[in-house]
Coordinates of C-alpha atoms in Angstrom, one line a residue:
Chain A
X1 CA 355.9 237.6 166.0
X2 CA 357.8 238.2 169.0
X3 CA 357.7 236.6 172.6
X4 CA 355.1 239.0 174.7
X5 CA 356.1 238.2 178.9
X6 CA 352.5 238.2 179.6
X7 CA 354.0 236.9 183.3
X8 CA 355.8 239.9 184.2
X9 CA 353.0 242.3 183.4
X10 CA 351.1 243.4 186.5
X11 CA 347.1 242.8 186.1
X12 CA 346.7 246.2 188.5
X13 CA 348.7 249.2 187.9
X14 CA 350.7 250.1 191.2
X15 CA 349.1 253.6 191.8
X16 CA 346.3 253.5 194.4
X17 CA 342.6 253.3 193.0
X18 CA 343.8 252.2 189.8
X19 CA 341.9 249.2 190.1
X20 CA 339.0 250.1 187.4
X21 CA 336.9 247.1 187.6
X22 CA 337.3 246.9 191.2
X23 CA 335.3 249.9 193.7
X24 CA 335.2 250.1 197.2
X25 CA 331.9 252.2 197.7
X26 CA 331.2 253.1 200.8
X27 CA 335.1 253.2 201.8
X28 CA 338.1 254.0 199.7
X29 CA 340.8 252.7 202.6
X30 CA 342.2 250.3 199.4
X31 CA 346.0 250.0 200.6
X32 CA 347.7 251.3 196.9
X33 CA 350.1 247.6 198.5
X34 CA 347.3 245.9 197.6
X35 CA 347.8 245.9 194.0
X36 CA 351.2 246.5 193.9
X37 CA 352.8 243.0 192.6
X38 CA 355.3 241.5 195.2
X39 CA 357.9 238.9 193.9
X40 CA 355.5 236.5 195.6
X41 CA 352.8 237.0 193.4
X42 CA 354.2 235.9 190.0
X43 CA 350.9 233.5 190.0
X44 CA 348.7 235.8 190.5
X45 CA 349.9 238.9 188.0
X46 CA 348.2 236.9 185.3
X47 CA 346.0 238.9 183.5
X48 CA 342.8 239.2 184.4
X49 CA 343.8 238.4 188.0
X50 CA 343.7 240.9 190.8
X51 CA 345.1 240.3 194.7
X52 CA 344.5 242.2 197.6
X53 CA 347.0 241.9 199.7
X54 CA 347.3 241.3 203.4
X55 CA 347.8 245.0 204.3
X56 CA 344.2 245.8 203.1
X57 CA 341.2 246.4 204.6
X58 CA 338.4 246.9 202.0
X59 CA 334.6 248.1 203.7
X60 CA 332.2 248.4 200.8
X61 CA 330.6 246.9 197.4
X62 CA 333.6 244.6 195.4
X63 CA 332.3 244.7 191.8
X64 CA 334.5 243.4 189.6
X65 CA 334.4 241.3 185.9
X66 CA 338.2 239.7 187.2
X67 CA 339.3 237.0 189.2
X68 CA 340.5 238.2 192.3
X69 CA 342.3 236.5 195.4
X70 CA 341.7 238.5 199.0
X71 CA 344.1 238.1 201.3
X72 CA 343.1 240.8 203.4
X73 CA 340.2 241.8 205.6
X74 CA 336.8 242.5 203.4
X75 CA 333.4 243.7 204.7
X76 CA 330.7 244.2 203.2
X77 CA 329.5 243.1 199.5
X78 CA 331.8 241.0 196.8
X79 CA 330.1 240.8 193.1
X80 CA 331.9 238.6 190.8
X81 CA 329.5 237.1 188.9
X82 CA 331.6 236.0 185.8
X83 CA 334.5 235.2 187.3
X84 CA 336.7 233.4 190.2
X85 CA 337.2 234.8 193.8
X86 CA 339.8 233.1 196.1
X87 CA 339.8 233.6 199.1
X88 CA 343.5 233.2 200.6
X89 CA 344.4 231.7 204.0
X90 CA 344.9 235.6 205.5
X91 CA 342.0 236.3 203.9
X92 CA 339.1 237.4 206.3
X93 CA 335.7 238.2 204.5
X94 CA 332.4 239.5 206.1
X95 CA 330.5 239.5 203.2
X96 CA 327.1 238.7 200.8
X97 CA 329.4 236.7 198.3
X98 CA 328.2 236.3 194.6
X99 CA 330.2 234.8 192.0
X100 CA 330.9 231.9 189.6
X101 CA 333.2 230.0 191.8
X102 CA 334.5 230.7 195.3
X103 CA 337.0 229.2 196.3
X104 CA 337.7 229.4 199.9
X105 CA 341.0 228.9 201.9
X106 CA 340.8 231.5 204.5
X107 CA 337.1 232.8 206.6
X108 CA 334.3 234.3 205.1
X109 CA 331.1 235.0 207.4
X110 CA 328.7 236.0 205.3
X111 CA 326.5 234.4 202.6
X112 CA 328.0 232.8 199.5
X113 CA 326.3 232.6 196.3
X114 CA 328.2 230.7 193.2
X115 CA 326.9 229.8 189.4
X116 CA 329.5 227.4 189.2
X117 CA 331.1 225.6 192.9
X118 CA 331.6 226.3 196.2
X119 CA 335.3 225.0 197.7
X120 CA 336.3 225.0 200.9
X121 CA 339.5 223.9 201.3
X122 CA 341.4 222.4 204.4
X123 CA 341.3 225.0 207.2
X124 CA 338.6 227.0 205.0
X125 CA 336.1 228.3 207.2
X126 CA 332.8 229.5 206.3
X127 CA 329.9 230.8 209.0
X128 CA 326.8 231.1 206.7
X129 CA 324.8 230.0 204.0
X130 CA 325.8 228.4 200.5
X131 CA 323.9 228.2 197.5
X132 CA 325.5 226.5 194.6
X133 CA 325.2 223.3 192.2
X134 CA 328.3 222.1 193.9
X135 CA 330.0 222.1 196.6
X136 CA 333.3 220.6 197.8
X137 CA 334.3 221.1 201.8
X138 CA 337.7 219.5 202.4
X139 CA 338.9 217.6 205.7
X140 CA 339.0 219.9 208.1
X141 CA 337.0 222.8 206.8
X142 CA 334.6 224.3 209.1
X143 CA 331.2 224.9 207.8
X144 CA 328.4 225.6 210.2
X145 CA 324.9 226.9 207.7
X146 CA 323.5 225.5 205.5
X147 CA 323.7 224.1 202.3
X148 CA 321.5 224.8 198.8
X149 CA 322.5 222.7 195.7
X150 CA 320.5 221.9 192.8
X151 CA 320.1 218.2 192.0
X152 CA 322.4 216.7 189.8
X153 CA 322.0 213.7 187.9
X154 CA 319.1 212.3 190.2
X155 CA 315.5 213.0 189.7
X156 CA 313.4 214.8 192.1
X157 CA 311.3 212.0 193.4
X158 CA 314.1 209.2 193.0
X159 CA 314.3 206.4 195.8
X160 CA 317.8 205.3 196.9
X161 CA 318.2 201.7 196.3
X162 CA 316.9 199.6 199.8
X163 CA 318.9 196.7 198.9
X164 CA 320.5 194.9 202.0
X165 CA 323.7 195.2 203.0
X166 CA 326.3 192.6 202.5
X167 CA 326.2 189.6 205.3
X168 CA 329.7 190.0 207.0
X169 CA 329.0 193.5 208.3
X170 CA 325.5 193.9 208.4
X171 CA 324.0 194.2 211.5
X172 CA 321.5 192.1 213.2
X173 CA 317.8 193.8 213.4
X174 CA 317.0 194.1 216.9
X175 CA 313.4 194.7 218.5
X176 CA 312.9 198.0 219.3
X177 CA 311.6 197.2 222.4
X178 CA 314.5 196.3 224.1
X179 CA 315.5 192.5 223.3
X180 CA 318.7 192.1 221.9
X181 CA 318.7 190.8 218.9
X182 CA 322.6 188.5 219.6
X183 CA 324.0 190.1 217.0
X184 CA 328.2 189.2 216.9
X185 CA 330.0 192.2 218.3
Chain B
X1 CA 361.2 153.3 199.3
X2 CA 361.9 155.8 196.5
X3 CA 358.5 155.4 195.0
X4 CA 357.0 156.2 198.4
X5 CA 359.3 159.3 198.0
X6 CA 358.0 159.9 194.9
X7 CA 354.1 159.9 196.0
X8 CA 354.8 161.3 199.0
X9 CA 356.5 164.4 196.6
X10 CA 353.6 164.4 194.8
X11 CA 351.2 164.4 197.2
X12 CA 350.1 168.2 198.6
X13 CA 349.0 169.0 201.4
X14 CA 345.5 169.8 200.7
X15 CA 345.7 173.8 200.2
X16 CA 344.7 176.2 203.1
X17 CA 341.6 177.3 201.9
X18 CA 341.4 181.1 201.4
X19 CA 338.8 181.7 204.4
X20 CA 337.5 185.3 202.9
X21 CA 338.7 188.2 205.4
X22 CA 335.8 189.8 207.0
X23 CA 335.4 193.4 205.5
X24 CA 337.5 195.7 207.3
X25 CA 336.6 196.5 210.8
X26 CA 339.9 198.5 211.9
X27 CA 338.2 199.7 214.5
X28 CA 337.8 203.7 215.0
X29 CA 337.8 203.6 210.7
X30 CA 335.5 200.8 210.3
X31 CA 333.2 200.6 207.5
X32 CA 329.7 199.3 209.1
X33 CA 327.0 198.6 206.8
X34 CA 324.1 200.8 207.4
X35 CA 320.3 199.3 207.4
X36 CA 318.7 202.5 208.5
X37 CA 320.4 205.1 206.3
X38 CA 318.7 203.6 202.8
X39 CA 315.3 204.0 204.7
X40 CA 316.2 207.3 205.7
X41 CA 317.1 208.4 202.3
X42 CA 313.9 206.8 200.8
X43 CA 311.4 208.7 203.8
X44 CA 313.5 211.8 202.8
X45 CA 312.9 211.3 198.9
X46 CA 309.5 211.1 199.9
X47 CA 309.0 214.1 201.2
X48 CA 308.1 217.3 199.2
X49 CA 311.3 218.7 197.1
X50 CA 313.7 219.7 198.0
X51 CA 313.8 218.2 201.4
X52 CA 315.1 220.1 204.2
X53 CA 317.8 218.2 206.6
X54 CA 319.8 219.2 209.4
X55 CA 323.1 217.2 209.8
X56 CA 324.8 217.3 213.6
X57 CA 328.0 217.5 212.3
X58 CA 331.0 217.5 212.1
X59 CA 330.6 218.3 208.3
X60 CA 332.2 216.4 206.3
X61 CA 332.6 216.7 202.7
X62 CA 331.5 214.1 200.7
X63 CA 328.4 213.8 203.2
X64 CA 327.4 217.1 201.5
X65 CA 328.4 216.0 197.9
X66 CA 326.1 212.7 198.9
X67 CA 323.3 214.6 199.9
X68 CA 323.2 218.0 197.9
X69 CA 323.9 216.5 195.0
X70 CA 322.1 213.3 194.8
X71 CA 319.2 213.8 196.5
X72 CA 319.1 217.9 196.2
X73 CA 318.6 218.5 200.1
X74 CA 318.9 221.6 201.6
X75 CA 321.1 220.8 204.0
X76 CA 321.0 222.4 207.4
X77 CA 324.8 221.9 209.6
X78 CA 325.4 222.9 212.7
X79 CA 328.5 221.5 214.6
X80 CA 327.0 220.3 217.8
X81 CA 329.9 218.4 218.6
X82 CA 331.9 221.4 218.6
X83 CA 329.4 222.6 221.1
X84 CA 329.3 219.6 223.1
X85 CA 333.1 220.1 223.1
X86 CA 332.9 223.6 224.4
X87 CA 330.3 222.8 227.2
X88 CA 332.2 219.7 228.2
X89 CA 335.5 221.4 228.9
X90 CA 333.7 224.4 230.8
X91 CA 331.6 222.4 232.6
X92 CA 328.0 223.8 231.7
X93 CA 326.7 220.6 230.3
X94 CA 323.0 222.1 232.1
X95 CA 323.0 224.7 229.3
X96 CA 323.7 222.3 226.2
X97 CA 319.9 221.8 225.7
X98 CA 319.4 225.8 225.7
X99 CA 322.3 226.3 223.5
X100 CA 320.9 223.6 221.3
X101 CA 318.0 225.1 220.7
X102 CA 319.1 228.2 220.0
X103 CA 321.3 227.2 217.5
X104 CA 318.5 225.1 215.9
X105 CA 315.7 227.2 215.5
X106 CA 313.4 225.8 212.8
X107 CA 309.7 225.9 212.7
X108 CA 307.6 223.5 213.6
X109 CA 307.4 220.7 211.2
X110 CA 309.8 222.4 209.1
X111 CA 312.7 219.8 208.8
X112 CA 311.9 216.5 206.9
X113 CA 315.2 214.8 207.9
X114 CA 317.1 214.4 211.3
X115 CA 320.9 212.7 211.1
X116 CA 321.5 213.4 215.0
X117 CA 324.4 210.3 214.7
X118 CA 325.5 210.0 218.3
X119 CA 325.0 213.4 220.1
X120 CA 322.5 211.7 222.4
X121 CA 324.8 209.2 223.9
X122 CA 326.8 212.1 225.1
X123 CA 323.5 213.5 227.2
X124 CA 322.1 212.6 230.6
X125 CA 318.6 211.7 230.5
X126 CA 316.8 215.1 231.0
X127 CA 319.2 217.1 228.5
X128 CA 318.2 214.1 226.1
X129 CA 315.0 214.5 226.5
X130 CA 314.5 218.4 226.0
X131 CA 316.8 218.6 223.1
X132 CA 315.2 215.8 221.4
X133 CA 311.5 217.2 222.1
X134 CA 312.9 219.7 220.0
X135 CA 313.6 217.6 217.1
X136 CA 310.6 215.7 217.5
X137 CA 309.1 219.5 217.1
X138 CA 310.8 220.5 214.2
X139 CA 309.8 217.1 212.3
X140 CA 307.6 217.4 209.4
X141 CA 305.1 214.4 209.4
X142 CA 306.4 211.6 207.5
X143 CA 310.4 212.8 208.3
X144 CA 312.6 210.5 210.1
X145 CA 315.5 211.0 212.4
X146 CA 318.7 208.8 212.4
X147 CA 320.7 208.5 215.0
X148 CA 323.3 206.0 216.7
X149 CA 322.7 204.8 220.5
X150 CA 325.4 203.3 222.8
X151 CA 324.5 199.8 224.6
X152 CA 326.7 200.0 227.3
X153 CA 327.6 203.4 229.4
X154 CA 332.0 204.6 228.4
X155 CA 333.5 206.6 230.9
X156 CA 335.2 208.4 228.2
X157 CA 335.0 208.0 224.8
X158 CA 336.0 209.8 221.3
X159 CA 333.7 211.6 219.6
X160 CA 333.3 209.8 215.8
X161 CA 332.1 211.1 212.9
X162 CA 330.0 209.6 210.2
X163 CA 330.7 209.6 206.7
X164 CA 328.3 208.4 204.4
X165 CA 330.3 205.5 201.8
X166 CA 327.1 204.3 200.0
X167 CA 323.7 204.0 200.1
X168 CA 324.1 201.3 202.3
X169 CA 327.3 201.8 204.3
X170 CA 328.9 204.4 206.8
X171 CA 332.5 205.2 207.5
X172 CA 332.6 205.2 211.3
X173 CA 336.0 207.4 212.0
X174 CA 337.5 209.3 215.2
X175 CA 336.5 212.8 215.6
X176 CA 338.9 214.9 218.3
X177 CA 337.4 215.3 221.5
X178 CA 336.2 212.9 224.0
X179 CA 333.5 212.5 226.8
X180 CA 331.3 210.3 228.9
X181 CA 328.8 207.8 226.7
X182 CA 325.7 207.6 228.1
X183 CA 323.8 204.3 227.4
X184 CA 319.8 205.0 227.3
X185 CA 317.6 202.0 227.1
X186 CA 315.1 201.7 224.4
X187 CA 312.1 202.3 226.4
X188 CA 314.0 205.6 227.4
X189 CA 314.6 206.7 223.9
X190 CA 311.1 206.2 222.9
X191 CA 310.0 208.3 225.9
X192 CA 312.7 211.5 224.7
X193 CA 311.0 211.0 221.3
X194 CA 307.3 211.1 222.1
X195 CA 305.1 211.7 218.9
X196 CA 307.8 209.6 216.8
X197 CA 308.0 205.6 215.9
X198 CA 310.3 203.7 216.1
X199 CA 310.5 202.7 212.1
X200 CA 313.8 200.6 212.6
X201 CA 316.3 199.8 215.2
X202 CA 319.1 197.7 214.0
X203 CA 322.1 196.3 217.0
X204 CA 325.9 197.1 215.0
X205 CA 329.0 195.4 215.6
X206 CA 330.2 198.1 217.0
X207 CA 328.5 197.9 220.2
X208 CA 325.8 200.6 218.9
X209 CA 321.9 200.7 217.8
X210 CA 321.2 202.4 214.7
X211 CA 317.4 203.7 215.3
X212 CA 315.4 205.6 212.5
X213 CA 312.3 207.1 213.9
X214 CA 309.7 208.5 212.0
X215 CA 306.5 211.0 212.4
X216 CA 303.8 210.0 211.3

């Protein structure tokens, strides 16, 4: 019936710990800024949306069934297996990382573990392993680990194609013993 | 005199046949067709699923989308350029090989796929030859290694990265950081990788060899 500002409604209540979904096990240092909403955050008060903010350091277990965007320093474990984590470009995580989709714009050392994909987006870092059905890394990302995918599309034991290459580019075979093979330079 | 006007008018000059452009080769962004990398991918789709490969880096993305996705690979990237980098400008280019294998520690015949690009041309001969003892190591019998090989020793020249277009084409493009190129002659490379063949060896364009060797 009438209009409900579903915008302006915080996804965290302001007092510290209020987080319910969210719990910081083994330590409770949760800075109440954290999810206090700032007039930067319009985007990320939606519901079902929580941020922690730059001011936080967070040492523990994240459960949570929300997206959430870190900004601030994590260590330890982040479960969020239904939903979205971002990580922010302030955002430092040293964590085991499970969830549907991670997306990643600051650093995370740590293993990450998504149902869904894996971004890393330009100046993204990530130190450790990824295991996911897809994975995007943008132009300079840093990745060093490796990388776990399931196959899409192609079957297990499928050959790439061997045709050859087209004539103006290809390049001359040459003996591997030595002789060049006067290919055009 | 009119009616020679006329002809002449009528007459073309024969049109300047299109003469079809060479692909583009703009130099540090060319796109070089690749002989080896379709046999690479088919010794890799050979192997036991999912294949285990370690790219030399830098990674880049749709490298991983190539390989992860199509071929399901475990992919294995460590950013030796970036270590390359780091020993060039401290000067401790002795302990590359150590740091190499440190960084690469797989089991014997473990890896079924090698893409060491062109890390080796930026190694004198005995680092060469330990780090790539190590790969040869590493290799599972019936993997392959892929790398690119400078003809001609550059007293400085740019690190490149590789990106994979197709099945049968690479993106050759300018990485940051430079250093000397070191030119090793065939008969050399087959003496770093002892217990590997020579499968193919293909001379670019770009003044480079593309060599797959396999275990066999």
């Amino acid at each position: 019936m009438w209009k409900r500002d579903d915008a302006a409604k915080p996804a965290v209540p302001a007092a510290p710990g209020a987080a319910p979904t969210h719990t910081a096990t083994t330590s409770p240092a949760v800075d109440a800024a954290a999810t206090r909403p700032t007039a930067g955050d319009a985007r990320g008060l939606e519901r079902n949306a929580v941020n922690i903010g730059k001011s936080v350091v967070v040492k523990g277990e994240l459960n949570g069934s929300e997206d959430l965007t870190i900004e601030g320093q994590v260590e330890g474990k982040i479960e969020l297996r239904q939903n979205v984590l971002t990580i922010g470009p302030n955002g430092r995580v040293k964590a085991q990382i499970f969830a549907k989709a991670v997306i990643i714009l600051g650093e995370v050392t740590g293993n990450v573990t998504a149902t869904e994909k894996v971004d890393i987006r330009d100046n993204g870092s990530v130190d450790g392993d990824i295991a996911s059905p897809r994975v995007a890394i943008a132009e300079g990302a840093h990745f060093r680990g490796s990388i776990d995918m399931q196959k899409a599309g192609a079957k297990p034991g499928e050959k790439p194609e061997t045709k050859p290459a087209g004539a103006s580019t290809s390049p001359a075979p040459q003996s591997p013993a030595g002789a060049p093979a006067g290919a055009a330079r | 005199m009119l009616s020679d006007l006329l002809r002449w008018g009528t007459k073309r000059a024969p049109e300047t046949t299109a003469v079809p452009k060479p692909p583009a080769v703009k130099g540090i962004e060319a796109i070089i067709s690749s002989k080896g990398l379709p046999k690479f991918l088919s010794a890799l789709s050979n192997q036991p699923s999912p294949a285990s490969l370690i790219d030399f880096g830098p990674v880049i993305g749709t490298n991983v989308a190539y390989l992860g996705e199509r071929l399901g690979c475990k992919l294995f990237i460590e950013d030796l350029t970036n270590e390359l980098s780091r020993h060039l400008k401290s000067g401790t280019m002795d302990a590359l090989p150590d740091a190499v294998e440190l960084r690469l520690r797989h089991g014997d015949a473990s890896v079924d796929g090698i893409l060491c690009w062109d890390f080796f041309d930026f190694l004198k001969k005995p680092a060469a030859q330990r780090v790539a003892q190590h790969l040869v190591n590493m290799l599972r019998p019936g993997g392959a290694i892929m790398g690119y090989f400078a003809i001609s020793d550059v007293e400085r020249s740019n690190f490149m990265k590789y990106e994979i277009v197709d099945d049968q084409s690479m993106r050759h493009r300018q990485h940051t950081g430079s250093g000397a190129r070191h030119a090793h002659p065939n008969r050399e490379i087959i003496r770093m990788f002892e217990g590997l063949t020579v499968a193919e060896s293909f001379l670019l364009k770009n003044n480079s060899r593309e060599i797959l060797l396999r275990k066999k």
